[in-house]
mmCIF file of C-alpha atoms in Angstrom:
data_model
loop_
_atom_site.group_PDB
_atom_site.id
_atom_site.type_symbol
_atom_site.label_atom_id
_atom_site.label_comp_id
_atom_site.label_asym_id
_atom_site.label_seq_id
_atom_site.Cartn_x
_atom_site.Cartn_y
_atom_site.Cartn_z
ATOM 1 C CA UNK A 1430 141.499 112.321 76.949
ATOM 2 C CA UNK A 1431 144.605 113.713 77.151
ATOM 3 C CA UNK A 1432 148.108 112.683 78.826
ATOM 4 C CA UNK A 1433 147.379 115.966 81.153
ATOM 5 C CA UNK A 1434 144.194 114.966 82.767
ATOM 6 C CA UNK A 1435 145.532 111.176 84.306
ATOM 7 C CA UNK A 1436 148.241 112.718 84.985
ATOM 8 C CA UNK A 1437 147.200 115.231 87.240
ATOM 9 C CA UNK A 1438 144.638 113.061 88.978
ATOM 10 C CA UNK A 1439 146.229 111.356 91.880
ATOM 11 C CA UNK A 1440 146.139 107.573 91.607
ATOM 12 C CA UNK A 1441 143.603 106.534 94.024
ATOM 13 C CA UNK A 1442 141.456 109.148 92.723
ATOM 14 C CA UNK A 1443 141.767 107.135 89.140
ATOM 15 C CA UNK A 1444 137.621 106.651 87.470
ATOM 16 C CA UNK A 1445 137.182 102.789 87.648
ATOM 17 C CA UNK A 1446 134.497 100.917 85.164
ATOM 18 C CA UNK A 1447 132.316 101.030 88.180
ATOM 19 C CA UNK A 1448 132.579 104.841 89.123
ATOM 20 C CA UNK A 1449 130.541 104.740 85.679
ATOM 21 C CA UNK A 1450 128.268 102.581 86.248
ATOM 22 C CA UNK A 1451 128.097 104.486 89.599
ATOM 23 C CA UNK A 1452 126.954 107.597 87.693
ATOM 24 C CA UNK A 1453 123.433 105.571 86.085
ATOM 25 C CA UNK A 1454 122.063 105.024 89.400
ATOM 26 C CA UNK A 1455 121.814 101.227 89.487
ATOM 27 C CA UNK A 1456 119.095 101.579 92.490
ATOM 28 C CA UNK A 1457 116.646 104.079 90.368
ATOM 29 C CA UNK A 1458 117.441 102.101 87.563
ATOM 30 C CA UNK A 1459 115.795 99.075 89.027
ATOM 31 C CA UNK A 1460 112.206 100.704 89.469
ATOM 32 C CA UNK A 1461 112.848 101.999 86.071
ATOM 33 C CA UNK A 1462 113.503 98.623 85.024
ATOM 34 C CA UNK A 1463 110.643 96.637 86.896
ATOM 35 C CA UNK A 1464 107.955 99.293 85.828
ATOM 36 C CA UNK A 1465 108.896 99.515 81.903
ATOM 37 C CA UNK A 1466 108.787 95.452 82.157
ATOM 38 C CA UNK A 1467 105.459 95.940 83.447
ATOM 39 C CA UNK A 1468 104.109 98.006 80.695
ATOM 40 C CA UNK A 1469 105.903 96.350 78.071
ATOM 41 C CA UNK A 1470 104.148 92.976 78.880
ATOM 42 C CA UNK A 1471 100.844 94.729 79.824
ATOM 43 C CA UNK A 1472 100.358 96.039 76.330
ATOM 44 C CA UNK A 1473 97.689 94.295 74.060
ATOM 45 C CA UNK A 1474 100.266 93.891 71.202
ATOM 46 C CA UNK A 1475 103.086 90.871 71.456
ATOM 47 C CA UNK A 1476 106.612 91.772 71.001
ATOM 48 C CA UNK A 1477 109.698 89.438 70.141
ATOM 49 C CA UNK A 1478 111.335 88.317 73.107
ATOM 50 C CA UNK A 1479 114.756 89.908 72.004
ATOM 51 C CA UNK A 1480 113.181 93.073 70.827
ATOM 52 C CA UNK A 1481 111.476 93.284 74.323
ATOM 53 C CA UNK A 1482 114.947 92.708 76.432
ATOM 54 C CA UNK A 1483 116.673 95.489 73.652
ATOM 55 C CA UNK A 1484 113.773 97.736 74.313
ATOM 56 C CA UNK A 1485 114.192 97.489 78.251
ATOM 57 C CA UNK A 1486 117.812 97.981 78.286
ATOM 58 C CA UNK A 1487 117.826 101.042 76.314
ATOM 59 C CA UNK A 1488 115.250 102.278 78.640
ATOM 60 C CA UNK A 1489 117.112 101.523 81.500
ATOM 61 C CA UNK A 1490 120.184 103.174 79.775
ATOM 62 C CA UNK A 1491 118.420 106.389 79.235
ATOM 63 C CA UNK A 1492 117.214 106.361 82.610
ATOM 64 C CA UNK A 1493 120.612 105.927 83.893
ATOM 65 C CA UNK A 1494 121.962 108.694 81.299
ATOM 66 C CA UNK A 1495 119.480 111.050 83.115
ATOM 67 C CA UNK A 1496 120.524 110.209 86.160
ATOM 68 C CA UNK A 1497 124.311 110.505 84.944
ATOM 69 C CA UNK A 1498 123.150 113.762 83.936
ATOM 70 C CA UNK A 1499 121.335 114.916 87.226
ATOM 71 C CA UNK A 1500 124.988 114.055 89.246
ATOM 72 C CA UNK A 1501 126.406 116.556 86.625
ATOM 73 C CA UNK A 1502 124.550 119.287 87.255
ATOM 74 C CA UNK A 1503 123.741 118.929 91.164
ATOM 75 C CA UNK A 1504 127.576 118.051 91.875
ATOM 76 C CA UNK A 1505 127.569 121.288 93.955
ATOM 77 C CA UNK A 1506 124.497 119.800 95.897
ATOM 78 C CA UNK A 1507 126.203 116.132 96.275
ATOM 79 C CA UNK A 1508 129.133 117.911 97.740
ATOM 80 C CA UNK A 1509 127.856 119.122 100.336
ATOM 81 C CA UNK A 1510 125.074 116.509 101.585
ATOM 82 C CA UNK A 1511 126.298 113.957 103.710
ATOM 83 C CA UNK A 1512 124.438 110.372 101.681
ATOM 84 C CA UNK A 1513 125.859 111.999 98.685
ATOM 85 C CA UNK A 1514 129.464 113.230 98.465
ATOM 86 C CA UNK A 1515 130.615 109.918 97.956
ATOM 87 C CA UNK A 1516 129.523 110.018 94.403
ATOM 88 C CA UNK A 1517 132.030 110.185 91.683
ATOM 89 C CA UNK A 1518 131.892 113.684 90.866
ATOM 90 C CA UNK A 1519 132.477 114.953 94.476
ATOM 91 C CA UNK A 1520 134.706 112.392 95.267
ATOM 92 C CA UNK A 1521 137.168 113.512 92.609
ATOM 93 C CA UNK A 1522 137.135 110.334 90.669
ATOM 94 C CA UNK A 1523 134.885 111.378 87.381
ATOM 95 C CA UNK A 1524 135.560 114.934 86.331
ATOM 96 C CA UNK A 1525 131.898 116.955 85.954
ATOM 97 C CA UNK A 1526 133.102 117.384 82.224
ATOM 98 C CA UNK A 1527 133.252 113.558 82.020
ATOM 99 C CA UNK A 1528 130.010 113.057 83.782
ATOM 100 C CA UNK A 1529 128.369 115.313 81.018
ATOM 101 C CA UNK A 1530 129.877 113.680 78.074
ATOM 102 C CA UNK A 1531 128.654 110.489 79.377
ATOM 103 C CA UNK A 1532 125.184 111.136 79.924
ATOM 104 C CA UNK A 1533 124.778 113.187 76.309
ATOM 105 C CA UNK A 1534 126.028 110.465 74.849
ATOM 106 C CA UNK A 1535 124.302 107.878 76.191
ATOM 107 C CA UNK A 1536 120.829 109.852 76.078
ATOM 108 C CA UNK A 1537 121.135 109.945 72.985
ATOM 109 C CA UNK A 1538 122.155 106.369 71.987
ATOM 110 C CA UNK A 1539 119.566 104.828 74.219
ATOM 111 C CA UNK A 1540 116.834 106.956 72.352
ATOM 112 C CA UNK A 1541 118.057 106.649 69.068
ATOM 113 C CA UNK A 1542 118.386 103.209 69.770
ATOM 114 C CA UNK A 1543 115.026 102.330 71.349
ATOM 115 C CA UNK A 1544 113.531 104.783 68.372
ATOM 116 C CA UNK A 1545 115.165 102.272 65.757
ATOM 117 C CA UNK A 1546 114.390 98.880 67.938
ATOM 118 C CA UNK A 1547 110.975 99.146 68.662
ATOM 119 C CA UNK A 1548 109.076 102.614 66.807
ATOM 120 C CA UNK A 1549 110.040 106.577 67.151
ATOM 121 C CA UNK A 1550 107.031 107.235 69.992
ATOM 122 C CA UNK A 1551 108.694 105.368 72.399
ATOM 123 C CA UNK A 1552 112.266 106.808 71.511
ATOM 124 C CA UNK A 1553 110.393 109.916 72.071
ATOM 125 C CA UNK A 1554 109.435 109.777 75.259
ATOM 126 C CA UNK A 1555 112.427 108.262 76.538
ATOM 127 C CA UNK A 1556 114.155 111.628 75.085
ATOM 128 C CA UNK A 1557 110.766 113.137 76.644
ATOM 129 C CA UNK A 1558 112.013 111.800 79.545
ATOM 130 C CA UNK A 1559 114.934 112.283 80.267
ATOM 131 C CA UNK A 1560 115.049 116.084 79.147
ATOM 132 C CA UNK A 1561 111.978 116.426 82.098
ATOM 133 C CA UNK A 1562 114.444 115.401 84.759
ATOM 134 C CA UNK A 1563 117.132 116.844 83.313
ATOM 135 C CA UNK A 1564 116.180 120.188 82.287
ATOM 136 C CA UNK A 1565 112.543 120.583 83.937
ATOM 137 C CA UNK A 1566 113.373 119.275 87.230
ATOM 138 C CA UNK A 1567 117.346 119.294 88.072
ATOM 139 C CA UNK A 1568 117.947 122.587 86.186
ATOM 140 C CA UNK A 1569 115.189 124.529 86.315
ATOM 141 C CA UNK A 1570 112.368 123.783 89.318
ATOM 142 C CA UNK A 1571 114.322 121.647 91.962
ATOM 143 C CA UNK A 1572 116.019 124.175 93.674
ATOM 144 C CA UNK A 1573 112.628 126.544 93.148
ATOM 145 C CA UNK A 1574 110.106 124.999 94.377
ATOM 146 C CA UNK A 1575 108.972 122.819 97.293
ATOM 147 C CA UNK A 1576 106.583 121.022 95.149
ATOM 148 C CA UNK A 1577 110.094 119.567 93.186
ATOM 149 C CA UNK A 1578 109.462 116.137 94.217
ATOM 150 C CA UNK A 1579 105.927 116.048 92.307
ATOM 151 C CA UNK A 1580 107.835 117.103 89.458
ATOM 152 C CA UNK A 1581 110.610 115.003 89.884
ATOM 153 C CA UNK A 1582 107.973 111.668 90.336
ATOM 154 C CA UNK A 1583 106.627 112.507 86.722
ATOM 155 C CA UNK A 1584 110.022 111.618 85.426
ATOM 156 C CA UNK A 1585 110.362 108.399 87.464
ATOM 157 C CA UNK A 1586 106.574 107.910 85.887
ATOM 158 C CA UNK A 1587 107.195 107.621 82.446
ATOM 159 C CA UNK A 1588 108.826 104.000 81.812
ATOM 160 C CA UNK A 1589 105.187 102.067 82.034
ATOM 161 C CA UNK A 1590 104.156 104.089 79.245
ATOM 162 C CA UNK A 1591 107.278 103.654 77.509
ATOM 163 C CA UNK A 1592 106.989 99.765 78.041
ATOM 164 C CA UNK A 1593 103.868 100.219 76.719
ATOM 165 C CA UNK A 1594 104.468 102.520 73.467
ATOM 166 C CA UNK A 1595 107.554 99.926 72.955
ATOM 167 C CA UNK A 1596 105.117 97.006 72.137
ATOM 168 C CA UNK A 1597 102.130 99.281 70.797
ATOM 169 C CA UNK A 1598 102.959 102.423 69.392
ATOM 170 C CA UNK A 1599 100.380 104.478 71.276
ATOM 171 C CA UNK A 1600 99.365 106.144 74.600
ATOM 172 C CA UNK A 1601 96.605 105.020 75.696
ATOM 173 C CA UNK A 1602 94.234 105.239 78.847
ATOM 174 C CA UNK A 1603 95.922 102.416 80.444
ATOM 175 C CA UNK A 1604 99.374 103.800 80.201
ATOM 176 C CA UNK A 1605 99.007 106.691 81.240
ATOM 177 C CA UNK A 1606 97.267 105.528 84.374
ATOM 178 C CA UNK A 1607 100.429 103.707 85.187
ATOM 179 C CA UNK A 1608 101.984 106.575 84.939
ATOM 180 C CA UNK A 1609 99.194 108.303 87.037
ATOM 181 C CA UNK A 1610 100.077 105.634 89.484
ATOM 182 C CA UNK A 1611 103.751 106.491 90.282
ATOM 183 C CA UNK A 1612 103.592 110.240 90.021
ATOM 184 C CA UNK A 1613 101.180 110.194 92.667
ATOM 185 C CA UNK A 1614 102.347 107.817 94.485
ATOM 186 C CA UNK A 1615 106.427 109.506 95.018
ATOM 187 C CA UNK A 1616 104.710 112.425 97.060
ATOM 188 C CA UNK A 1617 103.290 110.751 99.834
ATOM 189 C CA UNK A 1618 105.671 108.148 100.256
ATOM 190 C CA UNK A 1619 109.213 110.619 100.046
ATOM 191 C CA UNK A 1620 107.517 112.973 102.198
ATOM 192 C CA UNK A 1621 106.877 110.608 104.993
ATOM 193 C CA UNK A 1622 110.716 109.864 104.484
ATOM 194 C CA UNK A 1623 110.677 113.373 105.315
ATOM 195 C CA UNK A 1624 109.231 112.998 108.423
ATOM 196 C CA UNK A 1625 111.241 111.031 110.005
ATOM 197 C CA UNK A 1626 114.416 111.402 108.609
ATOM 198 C CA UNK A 1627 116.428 114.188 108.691
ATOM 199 C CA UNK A 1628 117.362 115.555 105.162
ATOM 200 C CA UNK A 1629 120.295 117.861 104.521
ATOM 201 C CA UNK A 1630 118.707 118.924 101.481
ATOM 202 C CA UNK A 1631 118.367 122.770 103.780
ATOM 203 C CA UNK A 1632 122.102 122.933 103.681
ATOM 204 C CA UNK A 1633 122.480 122.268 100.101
ATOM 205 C CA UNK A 1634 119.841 124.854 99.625
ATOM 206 C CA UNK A 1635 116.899 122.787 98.136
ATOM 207 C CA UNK A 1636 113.451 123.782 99.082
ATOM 208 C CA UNK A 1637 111.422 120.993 101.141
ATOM 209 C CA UNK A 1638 108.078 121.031 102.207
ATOM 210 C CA UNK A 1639 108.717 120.005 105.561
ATOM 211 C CA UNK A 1640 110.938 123.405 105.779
ATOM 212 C CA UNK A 1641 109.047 125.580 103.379
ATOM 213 C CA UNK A 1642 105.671 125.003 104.964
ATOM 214 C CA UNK A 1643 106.134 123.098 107.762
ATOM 215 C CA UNK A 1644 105.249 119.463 108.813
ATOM 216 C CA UNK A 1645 101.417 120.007 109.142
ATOM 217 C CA UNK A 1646 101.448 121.141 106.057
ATOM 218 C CA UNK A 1647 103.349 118.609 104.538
ATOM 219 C CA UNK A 1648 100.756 116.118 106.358
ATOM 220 C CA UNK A 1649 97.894 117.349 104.833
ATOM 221 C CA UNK A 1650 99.989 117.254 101.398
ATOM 222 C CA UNK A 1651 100.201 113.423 101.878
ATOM 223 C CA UNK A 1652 96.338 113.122 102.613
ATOM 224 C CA UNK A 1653 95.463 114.718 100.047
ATOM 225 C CA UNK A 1654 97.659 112.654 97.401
ATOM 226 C CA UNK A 1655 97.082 109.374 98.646
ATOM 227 C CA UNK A 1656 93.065 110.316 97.889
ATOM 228 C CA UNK A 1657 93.992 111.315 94.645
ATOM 229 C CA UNK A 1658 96.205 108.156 93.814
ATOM 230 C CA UNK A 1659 93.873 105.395 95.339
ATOM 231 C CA UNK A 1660 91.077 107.049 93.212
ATOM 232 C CA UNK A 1661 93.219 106.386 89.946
ATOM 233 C CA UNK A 1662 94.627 103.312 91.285
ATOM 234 C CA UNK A 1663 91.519 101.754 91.430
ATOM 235 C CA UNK A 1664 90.644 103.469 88.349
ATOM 236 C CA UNK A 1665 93.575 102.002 86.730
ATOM 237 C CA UNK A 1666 91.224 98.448 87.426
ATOM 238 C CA UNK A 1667 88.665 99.316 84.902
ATOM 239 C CA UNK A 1668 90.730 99.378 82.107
ATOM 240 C CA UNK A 1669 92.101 96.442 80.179
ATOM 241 C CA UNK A 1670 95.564 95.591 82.113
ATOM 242 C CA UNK A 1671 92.767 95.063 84.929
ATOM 243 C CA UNK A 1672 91.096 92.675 86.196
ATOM 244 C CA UNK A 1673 90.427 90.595 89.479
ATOM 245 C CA UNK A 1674 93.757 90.599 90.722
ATOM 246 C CA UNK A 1675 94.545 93.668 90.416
ATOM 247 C CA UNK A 1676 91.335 95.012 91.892
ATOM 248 C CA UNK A 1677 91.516 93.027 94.848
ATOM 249 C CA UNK A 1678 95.605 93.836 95.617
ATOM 250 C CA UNK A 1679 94.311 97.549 95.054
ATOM 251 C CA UNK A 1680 91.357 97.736 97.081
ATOM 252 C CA UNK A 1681 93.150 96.003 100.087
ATOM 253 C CA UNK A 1682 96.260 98.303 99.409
ATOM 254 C CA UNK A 1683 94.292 101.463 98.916
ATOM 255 C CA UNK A 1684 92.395 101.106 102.539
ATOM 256 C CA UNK A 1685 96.165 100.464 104.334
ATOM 257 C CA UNK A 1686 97.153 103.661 102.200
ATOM 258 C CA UNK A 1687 94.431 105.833 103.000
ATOM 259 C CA UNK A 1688 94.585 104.472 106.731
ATOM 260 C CA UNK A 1689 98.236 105.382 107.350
ATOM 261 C CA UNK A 1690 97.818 108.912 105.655
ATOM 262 C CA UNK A 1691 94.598 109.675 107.673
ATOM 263 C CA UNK A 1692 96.555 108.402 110.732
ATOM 264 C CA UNK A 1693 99.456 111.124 109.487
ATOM 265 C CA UNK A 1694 97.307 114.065 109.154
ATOM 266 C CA UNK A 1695 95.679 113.397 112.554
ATOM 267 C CA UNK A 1696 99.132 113.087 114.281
ATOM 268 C CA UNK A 1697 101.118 116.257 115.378
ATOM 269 C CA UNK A 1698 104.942 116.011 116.013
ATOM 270 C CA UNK A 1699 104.719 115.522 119.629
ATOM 271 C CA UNK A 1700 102.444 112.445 119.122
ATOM 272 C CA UNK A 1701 104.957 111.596 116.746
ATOM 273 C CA UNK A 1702 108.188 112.305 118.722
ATOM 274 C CA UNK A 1703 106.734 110.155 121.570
ATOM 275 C CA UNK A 1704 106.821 107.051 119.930
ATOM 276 C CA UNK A 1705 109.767 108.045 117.444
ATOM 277 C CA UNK A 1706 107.788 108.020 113.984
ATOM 278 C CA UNK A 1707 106.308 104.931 114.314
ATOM 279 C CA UNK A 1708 103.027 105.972 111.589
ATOM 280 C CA UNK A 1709 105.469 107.420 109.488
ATOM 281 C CA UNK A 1710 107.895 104.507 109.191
ATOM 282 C CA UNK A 1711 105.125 102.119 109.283
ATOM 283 C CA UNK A 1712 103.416 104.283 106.086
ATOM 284 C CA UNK A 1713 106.406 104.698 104.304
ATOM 285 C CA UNK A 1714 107.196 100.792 104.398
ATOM 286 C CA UNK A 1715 103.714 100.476 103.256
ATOM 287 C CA UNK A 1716 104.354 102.249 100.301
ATOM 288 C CA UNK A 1717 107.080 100.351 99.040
ATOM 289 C CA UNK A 1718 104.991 96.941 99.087
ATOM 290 C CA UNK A 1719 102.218 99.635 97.548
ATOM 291 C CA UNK A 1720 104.029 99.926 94.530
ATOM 292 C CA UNK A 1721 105.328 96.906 93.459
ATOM 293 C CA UNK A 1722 102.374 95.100 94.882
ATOM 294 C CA UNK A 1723 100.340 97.380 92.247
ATOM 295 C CA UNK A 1724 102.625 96.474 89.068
ATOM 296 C CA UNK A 1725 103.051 93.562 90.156
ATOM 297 C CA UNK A 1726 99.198 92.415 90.146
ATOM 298 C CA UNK A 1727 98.936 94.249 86.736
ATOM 299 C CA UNK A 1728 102.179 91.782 85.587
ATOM 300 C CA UNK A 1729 100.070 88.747 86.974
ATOM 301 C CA UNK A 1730 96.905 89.744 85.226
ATOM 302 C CA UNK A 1731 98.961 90.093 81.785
ATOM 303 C CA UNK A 1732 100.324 86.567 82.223
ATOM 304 C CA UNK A 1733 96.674 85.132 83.195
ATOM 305 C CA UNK A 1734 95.648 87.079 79.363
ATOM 306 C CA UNK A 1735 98.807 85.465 77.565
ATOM 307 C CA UNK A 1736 97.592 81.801 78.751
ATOM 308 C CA UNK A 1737 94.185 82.627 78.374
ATOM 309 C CA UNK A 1738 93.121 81.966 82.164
ATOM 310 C CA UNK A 1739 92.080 85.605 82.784
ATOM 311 C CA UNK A 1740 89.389 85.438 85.871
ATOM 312 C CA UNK B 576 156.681 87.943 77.147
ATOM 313 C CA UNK B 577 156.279 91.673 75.587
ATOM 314 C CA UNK B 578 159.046 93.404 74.237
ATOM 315 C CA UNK B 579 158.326 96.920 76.149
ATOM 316 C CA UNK B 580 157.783 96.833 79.785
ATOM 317 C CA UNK B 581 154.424 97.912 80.730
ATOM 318 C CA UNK B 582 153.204 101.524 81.522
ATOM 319 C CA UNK B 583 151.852 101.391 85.343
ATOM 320 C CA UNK B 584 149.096 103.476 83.739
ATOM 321 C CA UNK B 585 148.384 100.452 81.944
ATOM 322 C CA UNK B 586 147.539 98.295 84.968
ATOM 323 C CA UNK B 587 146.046 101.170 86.641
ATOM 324 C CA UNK B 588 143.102 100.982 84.075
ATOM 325 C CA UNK B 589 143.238 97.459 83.155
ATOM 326 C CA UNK B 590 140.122 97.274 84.632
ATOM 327 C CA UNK B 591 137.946 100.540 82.990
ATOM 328 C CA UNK B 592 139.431 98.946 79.405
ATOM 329 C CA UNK B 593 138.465 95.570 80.305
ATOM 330 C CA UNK B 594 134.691 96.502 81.365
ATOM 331 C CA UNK B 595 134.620 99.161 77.927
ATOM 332 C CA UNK B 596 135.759 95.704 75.968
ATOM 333 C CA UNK B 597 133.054 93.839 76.969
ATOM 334 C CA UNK B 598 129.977 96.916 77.041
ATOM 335 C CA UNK B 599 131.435 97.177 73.075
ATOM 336 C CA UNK B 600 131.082 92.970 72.592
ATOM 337 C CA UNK B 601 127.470 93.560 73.754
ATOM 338 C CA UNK B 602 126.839 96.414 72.061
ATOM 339 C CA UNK B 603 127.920 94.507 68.556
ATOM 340 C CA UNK B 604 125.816 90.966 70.285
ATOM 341 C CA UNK B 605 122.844 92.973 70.637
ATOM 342 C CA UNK B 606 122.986 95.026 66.560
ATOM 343 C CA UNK B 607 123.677 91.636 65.600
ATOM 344 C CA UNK B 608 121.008 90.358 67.761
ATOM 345 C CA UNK B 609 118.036 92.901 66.695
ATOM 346 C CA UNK B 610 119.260 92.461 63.146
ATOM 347 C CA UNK B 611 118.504 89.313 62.753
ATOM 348 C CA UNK B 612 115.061 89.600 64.213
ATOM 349 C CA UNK B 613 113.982 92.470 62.016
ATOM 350 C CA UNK B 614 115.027 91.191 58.913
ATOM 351 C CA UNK B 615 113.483 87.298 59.849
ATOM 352 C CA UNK B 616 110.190 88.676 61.063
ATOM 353 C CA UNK B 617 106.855 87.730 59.155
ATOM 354 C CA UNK B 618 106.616 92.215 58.732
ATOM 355 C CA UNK B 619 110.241 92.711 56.894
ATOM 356 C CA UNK B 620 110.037 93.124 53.441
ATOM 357 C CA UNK B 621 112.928 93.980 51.486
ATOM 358 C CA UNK B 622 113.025 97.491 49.871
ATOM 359 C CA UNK B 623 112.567 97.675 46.572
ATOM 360 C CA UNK B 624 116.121 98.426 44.463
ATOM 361 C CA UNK B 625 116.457 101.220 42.258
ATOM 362 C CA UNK B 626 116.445 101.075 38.780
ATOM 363 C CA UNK B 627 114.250 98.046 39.382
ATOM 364 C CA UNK B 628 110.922 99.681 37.205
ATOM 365 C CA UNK B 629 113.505 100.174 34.260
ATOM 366 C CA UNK B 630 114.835 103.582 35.407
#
């Protein structure tokens, strides 16, 4: 960096260690973090402790690098929407050029890394990854298509299977049903967000099916997802990170998630107005126990396996 | 006591340079780390040197 560019940033404005660490998205890092855990310890095939934590971390370093990545390229976006303007870029305190050098560089360390830790599949797909939501998503479908939060749940999808490649070295039916799992799950539950809260994603310009096709519309969007993800969810039972457990969290879950969305579709706004959301709120709260209650039974039935008490 | 009085720049990062310090001390923890794994598990076997077979 040269003398030049502290210079002429004003002092307040100076990039702190944490404006960096700002830039990962420590909250989406912690799903990313939670679900590659889950598929790492799922998977048939033991891994050393230590090569387990290194494989996590550099997982949840190319998920931040993504992320780091995404601020780059939507700073126009964060600028202008109220929740995000206080990020680094728009703030003033990272430059974008900064923000980009950052993310390529640690993209590429955490996948060469995990690639030389663990086996080159999983490095892979964590490069696999993170060009999805960089390039697929941010750059290219985001600010196309209302459908750009399906697209941007596949990339939030992948870290199960990574887990899982980490320790095993394969895809497998299993895996990629956890990754079924959260790609179908991010529709229903950020559109209900949708319903009730009011996004400024219009005045940055990004489609959303709430404004592109209206709120019916997006009702009958969430319906028909949460059919689609309680059929693999319960599929995701059958196969060998199933078991008891899970099947019971998921059949109980599954019911509450079909209930709320049926509840949703059947609603119209002024049902909904007059008592100010309270399906929507109720379903989207829902779907935050949903998915961790779902990895969370698959992380119990891998530790029943490991001490040989599976029911 | 240092010879040169410190830059105010210096104190205005103190902070980024300290937290880049200790992401580099991990960094070499966890090489160090891995390394020693790989080359003590059951799997590792040595490569073979060259010139070994008489060549």
């Amino acid at each position: 960096m040269s003398d030049a560019s502290f210079e002429s940033k004003p002092i307040e404005n100076e990039a702190q260690f944490g404006d960096f660490f700002a830039l990962l998205k420590p909250r989406v890092m912690t799903l990313v973090v939670f679900t590659a855990f889950v598929g790492l310890l799922a998977a048939p095939t033991p891994i050393h402790p230590f090569v387990g934590f290194c494989a996590i971390l550099f997982i949840a370093i190319g998920g931040g690098a993504s992320g780091a990545l995404n601020m780059w390229y939507d700073s126009d976006i964060d600028a202008v929407m109220k929740r995000t303007k206080g990020r680094p870029i728009p703030s003033g305190r990272v430059t974008r050029q900064e923000a980009f050098a950052f993310g390529l560089t640690l993209s590429v360390f955490a996948c060469v890394f995990l690639g030389l830790a663990t086996n080159w599949l999983a490095g892979g797909l964590l490069a696999f990854t993170i060009f999805f939501y960089v390039v697929i998503y941010t750059m290219w479908l985001k600010r196309l298509t209302p459908q750009n939060i399906v697209i941007g749940g596949a990339a939030g999808a992948f870290p199960p299977m990574i887990g899982w490649a980490a320790a095993t070295g394969e895809i497998s039916m299993a895996s990629t049903l956890m990754f079924c799992l959260t790609f179908m799950w991010t529709p229903p539950h950020f559109w209900a967000l949708c319903l009730f809260m009011r996004s400024d994603y219009d005045d940055a310009g990004v489609p959303m099916l709430t404004v592109t096709h209206g709120r019916p519309a997006t009702r009958r969007h969430i319906l028909g997802y949460t059919v689609m993800l309680a059929t693999l969810a319960i599929a995701l039972g059958f196969t060998q990170v199933g078991g008891w457990v899970y099947l019971s969290v998921a059949l109980v879950l599954n019911a509450l998630f079909l209930k709320g969305a049926y509840d949703i579709y059947r609603r119209d706004e002024a049902m909904s107005e007059a008592d100010n959301f309270a399906v929507e709120r109720k379903f989207f709260k829902l779907s935050l126990l949903y998915l961790f209650a779902h990895f969370g039974a698959i992380l119990i039935e891998a530790g029943l396996d490991k001490f040989g008490a599976s029911l | 006591m240092s010879l040169t009085k410190q830059h105010e720049l210096h104190a205005r990062r103190k902070g980024r340079n300290v937290g880049l310090g200790l992401t580099l001390a991990a960094f070499v923890a966890i090489i160090m780390g891995l390394t020693v794994v790989k080359v003590t598990s059951p799997e590792f076997r040595m490569p073979a040197a060259e010139g070994a077979n008489g060549n």
